[in-house]
Each structure stands twice: as C-alpha cells, then as structure tokens.
mmCIF file of C-alpha atoms in Angstrom:
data_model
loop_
_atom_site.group_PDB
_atom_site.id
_atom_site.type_symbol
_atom_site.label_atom_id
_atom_site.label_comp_id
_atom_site.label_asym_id
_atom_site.label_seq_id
_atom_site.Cartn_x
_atom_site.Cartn_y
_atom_site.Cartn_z
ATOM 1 C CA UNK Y 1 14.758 -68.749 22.752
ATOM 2 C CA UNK Y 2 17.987 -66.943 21.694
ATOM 3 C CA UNK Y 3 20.322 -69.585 21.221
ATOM 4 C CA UNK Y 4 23.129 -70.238 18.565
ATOM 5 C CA UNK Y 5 25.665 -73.012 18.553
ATOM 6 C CA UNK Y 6 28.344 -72.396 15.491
ATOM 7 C CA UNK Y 7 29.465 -76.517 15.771
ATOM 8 C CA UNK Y 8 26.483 -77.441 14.564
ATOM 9 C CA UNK Y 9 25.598 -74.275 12.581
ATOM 10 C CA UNK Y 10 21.996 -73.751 14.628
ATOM 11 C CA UNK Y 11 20.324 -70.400 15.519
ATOM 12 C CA UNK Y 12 17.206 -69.403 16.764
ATOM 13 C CA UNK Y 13 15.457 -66.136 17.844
ATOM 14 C CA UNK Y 14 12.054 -65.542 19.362
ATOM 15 C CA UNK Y 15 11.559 -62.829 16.793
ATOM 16 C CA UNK Y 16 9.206 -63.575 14.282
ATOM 17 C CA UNK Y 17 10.700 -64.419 11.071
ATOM 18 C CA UNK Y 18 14.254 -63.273 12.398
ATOM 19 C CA UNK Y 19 15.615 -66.404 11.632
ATOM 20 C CA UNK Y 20 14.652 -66.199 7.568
ATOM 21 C CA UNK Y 21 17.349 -63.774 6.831
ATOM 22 C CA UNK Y 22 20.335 -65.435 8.502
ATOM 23 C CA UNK Y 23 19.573 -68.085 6.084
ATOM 24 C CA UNK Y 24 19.666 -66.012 3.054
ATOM 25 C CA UNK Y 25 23.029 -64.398 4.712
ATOM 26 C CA UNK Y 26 24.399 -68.113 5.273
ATOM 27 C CA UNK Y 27 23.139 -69.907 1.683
ATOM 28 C CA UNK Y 28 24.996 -66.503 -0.047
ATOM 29 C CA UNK Y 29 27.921 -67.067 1.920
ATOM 30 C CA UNK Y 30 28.126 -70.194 0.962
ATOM 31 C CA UNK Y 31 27.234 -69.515 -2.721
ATOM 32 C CA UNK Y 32 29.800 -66.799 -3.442
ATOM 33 C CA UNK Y 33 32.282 -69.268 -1.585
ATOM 34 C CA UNK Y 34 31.756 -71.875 -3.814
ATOM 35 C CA UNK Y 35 31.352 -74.000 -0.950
ATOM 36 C CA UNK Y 36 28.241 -77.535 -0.796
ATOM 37 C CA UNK Y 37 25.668 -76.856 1.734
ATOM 38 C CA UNK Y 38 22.045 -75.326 2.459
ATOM 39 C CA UNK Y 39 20.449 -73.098 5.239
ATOM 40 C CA UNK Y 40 17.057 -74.079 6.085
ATOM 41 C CA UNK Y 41 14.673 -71.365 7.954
ATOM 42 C CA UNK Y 42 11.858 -72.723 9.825
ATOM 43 C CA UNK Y 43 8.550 -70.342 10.772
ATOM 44 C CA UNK Y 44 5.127 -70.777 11.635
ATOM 45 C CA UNK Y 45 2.283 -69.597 9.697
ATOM 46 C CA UNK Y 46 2.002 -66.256 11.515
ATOM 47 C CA UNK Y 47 5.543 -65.360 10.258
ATOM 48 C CA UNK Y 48 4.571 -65.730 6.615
ATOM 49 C CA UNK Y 49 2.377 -62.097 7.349
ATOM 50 C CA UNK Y 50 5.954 -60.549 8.065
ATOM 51 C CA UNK Y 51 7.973 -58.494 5.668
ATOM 52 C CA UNK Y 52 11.224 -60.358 6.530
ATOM 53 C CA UNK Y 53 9.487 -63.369 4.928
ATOM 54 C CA UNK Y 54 8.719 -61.347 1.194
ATOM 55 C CA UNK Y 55 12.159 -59.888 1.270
ATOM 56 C CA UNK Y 56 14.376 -62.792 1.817
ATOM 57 C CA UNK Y 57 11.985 -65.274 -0.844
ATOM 58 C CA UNK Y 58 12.915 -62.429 -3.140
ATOM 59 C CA UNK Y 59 16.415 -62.378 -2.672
ATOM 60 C CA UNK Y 60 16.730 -65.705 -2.652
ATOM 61 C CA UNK Y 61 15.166 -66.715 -5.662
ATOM 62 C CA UNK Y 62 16.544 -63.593 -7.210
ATOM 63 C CA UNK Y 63 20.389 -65.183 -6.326
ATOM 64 C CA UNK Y 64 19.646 -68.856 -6.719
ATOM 65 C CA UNK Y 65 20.550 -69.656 -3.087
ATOM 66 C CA UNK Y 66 20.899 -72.908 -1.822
ATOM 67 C CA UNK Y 67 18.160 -72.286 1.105
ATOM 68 C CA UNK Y 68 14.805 -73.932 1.796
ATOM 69 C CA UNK Y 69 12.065 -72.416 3.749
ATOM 70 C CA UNK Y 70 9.748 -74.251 5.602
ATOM 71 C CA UNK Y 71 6.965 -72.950 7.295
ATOM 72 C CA UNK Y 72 4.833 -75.306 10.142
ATOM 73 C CA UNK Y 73 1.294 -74.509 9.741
ATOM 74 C CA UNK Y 74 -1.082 -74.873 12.846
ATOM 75 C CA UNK Y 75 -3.688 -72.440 12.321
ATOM 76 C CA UNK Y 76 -2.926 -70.415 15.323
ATOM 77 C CA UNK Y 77 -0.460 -67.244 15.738
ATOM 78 C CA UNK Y 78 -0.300 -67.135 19.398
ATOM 79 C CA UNK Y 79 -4.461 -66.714 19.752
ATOM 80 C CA UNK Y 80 -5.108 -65.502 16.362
ATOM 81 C CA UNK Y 81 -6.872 -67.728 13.740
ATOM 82 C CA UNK Y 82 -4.721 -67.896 10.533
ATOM 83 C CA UNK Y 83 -8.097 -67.535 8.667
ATOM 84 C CA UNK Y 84 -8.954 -63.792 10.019
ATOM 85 C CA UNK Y 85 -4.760 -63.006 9.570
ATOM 86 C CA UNK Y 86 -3.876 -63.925 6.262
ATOM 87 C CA UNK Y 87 -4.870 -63.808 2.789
ATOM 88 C CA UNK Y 88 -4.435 -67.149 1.532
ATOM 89 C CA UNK Y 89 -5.236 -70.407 2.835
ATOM 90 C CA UNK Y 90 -2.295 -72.023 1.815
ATOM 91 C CA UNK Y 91 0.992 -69.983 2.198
ATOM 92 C CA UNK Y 92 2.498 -72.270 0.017
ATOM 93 C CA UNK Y 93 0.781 -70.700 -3.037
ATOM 94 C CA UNK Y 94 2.841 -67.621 -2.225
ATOM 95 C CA UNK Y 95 5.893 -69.406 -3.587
ATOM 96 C CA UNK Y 96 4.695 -68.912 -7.035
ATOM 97 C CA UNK Y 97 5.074 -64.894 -6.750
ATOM 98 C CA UNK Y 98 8.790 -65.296 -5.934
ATOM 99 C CA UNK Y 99 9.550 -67.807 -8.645
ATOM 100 C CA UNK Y 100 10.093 -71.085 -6.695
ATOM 101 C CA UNK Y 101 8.429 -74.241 -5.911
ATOM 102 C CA UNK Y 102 5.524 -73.891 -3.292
ATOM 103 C CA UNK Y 103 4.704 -77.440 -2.099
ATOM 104 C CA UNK Y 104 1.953 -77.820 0.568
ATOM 105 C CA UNK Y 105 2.095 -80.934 2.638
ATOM 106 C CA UNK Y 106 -1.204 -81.809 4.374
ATOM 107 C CA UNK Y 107 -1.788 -83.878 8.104
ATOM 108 C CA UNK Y 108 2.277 -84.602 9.138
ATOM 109 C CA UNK Y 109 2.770 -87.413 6.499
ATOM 110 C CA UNK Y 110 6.680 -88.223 7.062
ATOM 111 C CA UNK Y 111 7.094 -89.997 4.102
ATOM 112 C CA UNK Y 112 5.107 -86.910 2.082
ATOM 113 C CA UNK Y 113 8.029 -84.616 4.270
ATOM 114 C CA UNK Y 114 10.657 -86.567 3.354
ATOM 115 C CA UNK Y 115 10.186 -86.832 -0.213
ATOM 116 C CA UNK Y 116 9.647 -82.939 -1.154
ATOM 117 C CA UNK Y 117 12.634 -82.100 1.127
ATOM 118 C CA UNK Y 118 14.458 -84.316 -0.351
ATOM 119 C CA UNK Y 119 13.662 -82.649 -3.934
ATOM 120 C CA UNK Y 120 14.326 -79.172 -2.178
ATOM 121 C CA UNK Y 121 17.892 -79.972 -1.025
ATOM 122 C CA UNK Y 122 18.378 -81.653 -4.624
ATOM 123 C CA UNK Y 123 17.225 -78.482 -6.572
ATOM 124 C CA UNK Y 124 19.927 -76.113 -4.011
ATOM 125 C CA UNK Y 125 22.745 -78.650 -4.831
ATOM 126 C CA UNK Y 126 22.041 -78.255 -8.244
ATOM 127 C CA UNK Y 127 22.149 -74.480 -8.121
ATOM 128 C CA UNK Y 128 18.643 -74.176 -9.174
ATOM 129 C CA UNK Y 129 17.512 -71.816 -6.315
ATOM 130 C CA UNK Y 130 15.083 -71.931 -3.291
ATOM 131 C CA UNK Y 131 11.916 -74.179 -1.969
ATOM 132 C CA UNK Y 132 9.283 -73.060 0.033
ATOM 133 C CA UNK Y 133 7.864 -76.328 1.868
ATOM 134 C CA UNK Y 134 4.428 -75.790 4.069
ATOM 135 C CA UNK Y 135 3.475 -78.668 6.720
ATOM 136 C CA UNK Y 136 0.053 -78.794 7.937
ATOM 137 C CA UNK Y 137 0.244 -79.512 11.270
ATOM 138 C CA UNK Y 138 -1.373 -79.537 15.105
ATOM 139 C CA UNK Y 139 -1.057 -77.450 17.997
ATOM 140 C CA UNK Y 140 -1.930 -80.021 20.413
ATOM 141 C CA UNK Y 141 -0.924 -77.304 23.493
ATOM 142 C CA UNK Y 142 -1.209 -73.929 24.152
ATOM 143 C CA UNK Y 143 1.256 -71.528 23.217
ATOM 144 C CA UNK Y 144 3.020 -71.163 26.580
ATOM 145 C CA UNK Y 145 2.188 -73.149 29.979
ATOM 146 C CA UNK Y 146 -0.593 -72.224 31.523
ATOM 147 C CA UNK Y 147 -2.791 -71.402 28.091
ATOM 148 C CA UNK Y 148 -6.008 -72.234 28.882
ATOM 149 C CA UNK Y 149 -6.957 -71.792 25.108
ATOM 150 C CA UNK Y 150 -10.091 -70.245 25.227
ATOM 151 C CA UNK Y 151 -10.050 -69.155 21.913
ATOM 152 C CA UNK Y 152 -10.230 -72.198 20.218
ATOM 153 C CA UNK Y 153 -13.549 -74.018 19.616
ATOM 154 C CA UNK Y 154 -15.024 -76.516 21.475
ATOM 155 C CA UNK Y 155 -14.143 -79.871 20.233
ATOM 156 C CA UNK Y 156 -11.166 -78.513 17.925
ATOM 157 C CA UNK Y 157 -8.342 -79.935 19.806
ATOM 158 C CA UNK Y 158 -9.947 -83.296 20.570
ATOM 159 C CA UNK Y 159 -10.364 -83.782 16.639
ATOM 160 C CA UNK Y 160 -7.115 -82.506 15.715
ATOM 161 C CA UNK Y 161 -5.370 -85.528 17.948
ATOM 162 C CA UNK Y 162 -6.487 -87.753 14.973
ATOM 163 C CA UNK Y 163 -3.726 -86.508 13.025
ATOM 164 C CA UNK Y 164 -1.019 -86.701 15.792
ATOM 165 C CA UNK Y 165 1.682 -88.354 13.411
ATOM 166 C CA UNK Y 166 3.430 -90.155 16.140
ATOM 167 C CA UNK Y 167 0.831 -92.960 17.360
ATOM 168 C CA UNK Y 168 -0.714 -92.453 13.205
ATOM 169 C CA UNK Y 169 3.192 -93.241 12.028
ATOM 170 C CA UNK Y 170 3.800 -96.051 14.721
ATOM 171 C CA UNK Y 171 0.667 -97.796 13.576
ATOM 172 C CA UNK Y 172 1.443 -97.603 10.084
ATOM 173 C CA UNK Y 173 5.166 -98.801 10.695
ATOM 174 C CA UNK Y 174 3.423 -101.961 12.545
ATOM 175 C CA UNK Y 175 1.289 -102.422 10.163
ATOM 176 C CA UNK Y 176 3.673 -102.607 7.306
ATOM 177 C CA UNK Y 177 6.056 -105.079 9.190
ATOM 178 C CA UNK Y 178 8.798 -102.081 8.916
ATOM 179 C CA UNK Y 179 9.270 -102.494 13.369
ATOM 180 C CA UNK Y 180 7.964 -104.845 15.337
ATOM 181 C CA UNK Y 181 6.057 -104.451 18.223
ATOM 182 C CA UNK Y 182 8.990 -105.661 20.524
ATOM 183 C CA UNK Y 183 11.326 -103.294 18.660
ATOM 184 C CA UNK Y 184 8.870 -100.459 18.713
ATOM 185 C CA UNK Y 185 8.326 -101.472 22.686
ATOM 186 C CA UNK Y 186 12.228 -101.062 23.170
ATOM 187 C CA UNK Y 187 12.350 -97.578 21.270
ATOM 188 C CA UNK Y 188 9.762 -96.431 23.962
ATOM 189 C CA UNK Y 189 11.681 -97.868 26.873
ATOM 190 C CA UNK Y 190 14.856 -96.356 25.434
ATOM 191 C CA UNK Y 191 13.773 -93.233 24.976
ATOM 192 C CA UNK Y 192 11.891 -93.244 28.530
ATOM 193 C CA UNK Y 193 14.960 -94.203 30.400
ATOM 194 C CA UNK Y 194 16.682 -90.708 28.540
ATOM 195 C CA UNK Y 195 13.900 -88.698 29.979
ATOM 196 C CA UNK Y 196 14.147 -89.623 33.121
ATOM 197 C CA UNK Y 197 17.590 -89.674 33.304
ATOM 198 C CA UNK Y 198 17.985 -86.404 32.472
ATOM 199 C CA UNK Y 199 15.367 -85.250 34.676
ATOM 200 C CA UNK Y 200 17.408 -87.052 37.440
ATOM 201 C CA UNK Y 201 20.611 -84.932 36.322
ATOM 202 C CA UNK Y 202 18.749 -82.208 36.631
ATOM 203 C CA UNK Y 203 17.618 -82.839 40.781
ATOM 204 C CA UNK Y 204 20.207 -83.962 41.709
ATOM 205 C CA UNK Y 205 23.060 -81.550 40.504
ATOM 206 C CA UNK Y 206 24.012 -78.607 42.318
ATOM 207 C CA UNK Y 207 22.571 -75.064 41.798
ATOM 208 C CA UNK Y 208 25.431 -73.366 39.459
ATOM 209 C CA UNK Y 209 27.560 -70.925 40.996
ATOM 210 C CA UNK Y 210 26.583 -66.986 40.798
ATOM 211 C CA UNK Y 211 29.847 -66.166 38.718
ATOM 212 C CA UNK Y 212 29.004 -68.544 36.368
ATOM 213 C CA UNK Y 213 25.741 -66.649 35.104
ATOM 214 C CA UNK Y 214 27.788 -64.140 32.390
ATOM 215 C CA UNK Y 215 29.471 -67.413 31.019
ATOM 216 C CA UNK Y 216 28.203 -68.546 27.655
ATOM 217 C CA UNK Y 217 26.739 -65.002 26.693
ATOM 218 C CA UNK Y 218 29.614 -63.314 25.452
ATOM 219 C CA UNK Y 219 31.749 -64.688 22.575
ATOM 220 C CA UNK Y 220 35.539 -63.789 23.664
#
C-alpha cells in the first residue's frame, strides 16, 4: 500500500487522505517552477471527513495550483455508512466553500468522467486553480478478503451490480457500432491470456533470495 515509483511520478499510502498533500506539494512545485503539468489526488468518501482534505482544498485554491482532486464515492468507509459519517450527501458540494468547481458524477458514466476531467486539467493549464471531481460508484467486494459484509443490507449489493460500468459500457459500445462483438471478443481473450500469464510467472519462478528482501526499500 506504500508504494512510489518517481518514473512515472505515482505514490500511494494507506493513510487516509495522505496522498492529498503530496499533490498540493507537487502542483506548487511545479507552479513556482514554471513548469506544464498537474497532480491528481485520489480518495474515497471516508477521506473527505479528514482534516488533510480541508487544508490542502484551501491551499490549493488559495495558490491556483494546477491539482485536481477526485474523490470515489461508494458509500462505505471500511463498515461505516457514509450517511451516519458525513454531513453532506454529496461531497462535491464542499467544493463551493474552497472556491472551486465541485462536479458530482453519478453511476460510473465514462463519457460523464471523461468530459469534466477533461475541463479540470483545462482550467490547471490555464492557471485558473483546482477541481474537485466526485464519482459515484460501487463497492462490489468487501473491503479486504475475507469480508463477509454483514453490515450492508440485504439485497444492496445484488442491486448495485446494475451499475457495474464494465458489462453497462461494453453494451453501450455494441450498441453504438463503436466495437464489434468480434473485436470486443478479442479484447477479452487478450486481456485473459495477460492474466494468466502472469499468474503463470508467478508459479513458476523461484522464491527470491533472503538478501534480496532490504532491496527496493531504501533509496541510495
């Protein structure tokens, strides 16, 4: 959960809301460099409660950075119910407090994601500050294996695989002649034979070497 990779400028943390700052950090950096690009933090619903999340909207609308937020919205913080958690149904209205666009995106529409990011990263290349984007979405697991989800009601789960924009998408890329269904067949295959070549990789190489466990861990 703690990974960072500086080629392609990713980092992660399983802190809540830890990774919100970084992106304020990077967007300055890049601002007071005078240098093109734009951090974008990712959360989930139950990091919107945290005070990481109010501090770096502020400073980031308060500088203009080039940084969007976007927070995934499932209802669920682990086993807690967004509704007895926070405030506000929609954490998208909280936007408006910090002076930026709030825009709330409902059921995993791709097109509806791709259009309001794309106005996000427009409005950071033009210097004109931060977005806060929030996807509705679907927890269609548990939060960790073995989750036998007993908090959730009866029924909940089944209803919410309605919205599951993968087979929803496929079907509407069918139905609009975008793919074909040989094409789309071929994407599954493809992607298939990466699965379970990697899962072969993984059997059939041999267990790593004791010394190697510190490597990786320690920049030098």
């Amino acid at each position: 959960m703690h990974l960072f990779d500086k080629d392609v400028n990713f980092a992660c943390s399983g802190i809540i809301a830890q990774g919100m700052g970084p992106a304020v950090g990077a967007a300055l950096s890049r601002k007071l460099q005078r240098k093109s690009g734009i951090a974008i933090a990712y959360i989930g619903e139950g990091a919107a409660n945290q005070g990481a999340f109010h501090e770096t909207l502020n400073l980031a609308s308060v500088w203009k950075l080039p940084v969007i937020f976007i927070i995934e919205d499932n209802d669920w913080g682990i086993s807690v119910a967004k509704s007895t958690s926070t405030s506000v149904s929609k954490n998208s209205d909280r936007a408006a407090a910090y002076g930026m666009p709030g825009i709330f995106i409902e059921d995993n529409c791709p097109d509806q994601i791709f259009s309001a990011t794309a106005a996000a990263v427009e409005q950071a290349r033009c210097g004109d500050g931060p977005t806060l984007i929030e996807i509705k979405t679907s927890r269609l697991a548990g939060h960790f294996m073995g989750d036998a989800e007993d908090y959730r009601p009866k029924g909940e789960k089944e209803n919410l695989l309605k919205n599951d924009p993968i087979p929803t998408y496929r079907q509407a890329l069918l139905d609009e002649n975008v793919i074909t269904i040989e094409e789309d067949s071929a994407l599954v295959q493809e992607t298939q034979q990466l699965i379970e070549d990697a899962i072969t990789f993984a059997r059939e190489s041999d267990e790593p070497a004791p010394e190697e466990a510190l490597e990786h861990v320690f920049a030098h």
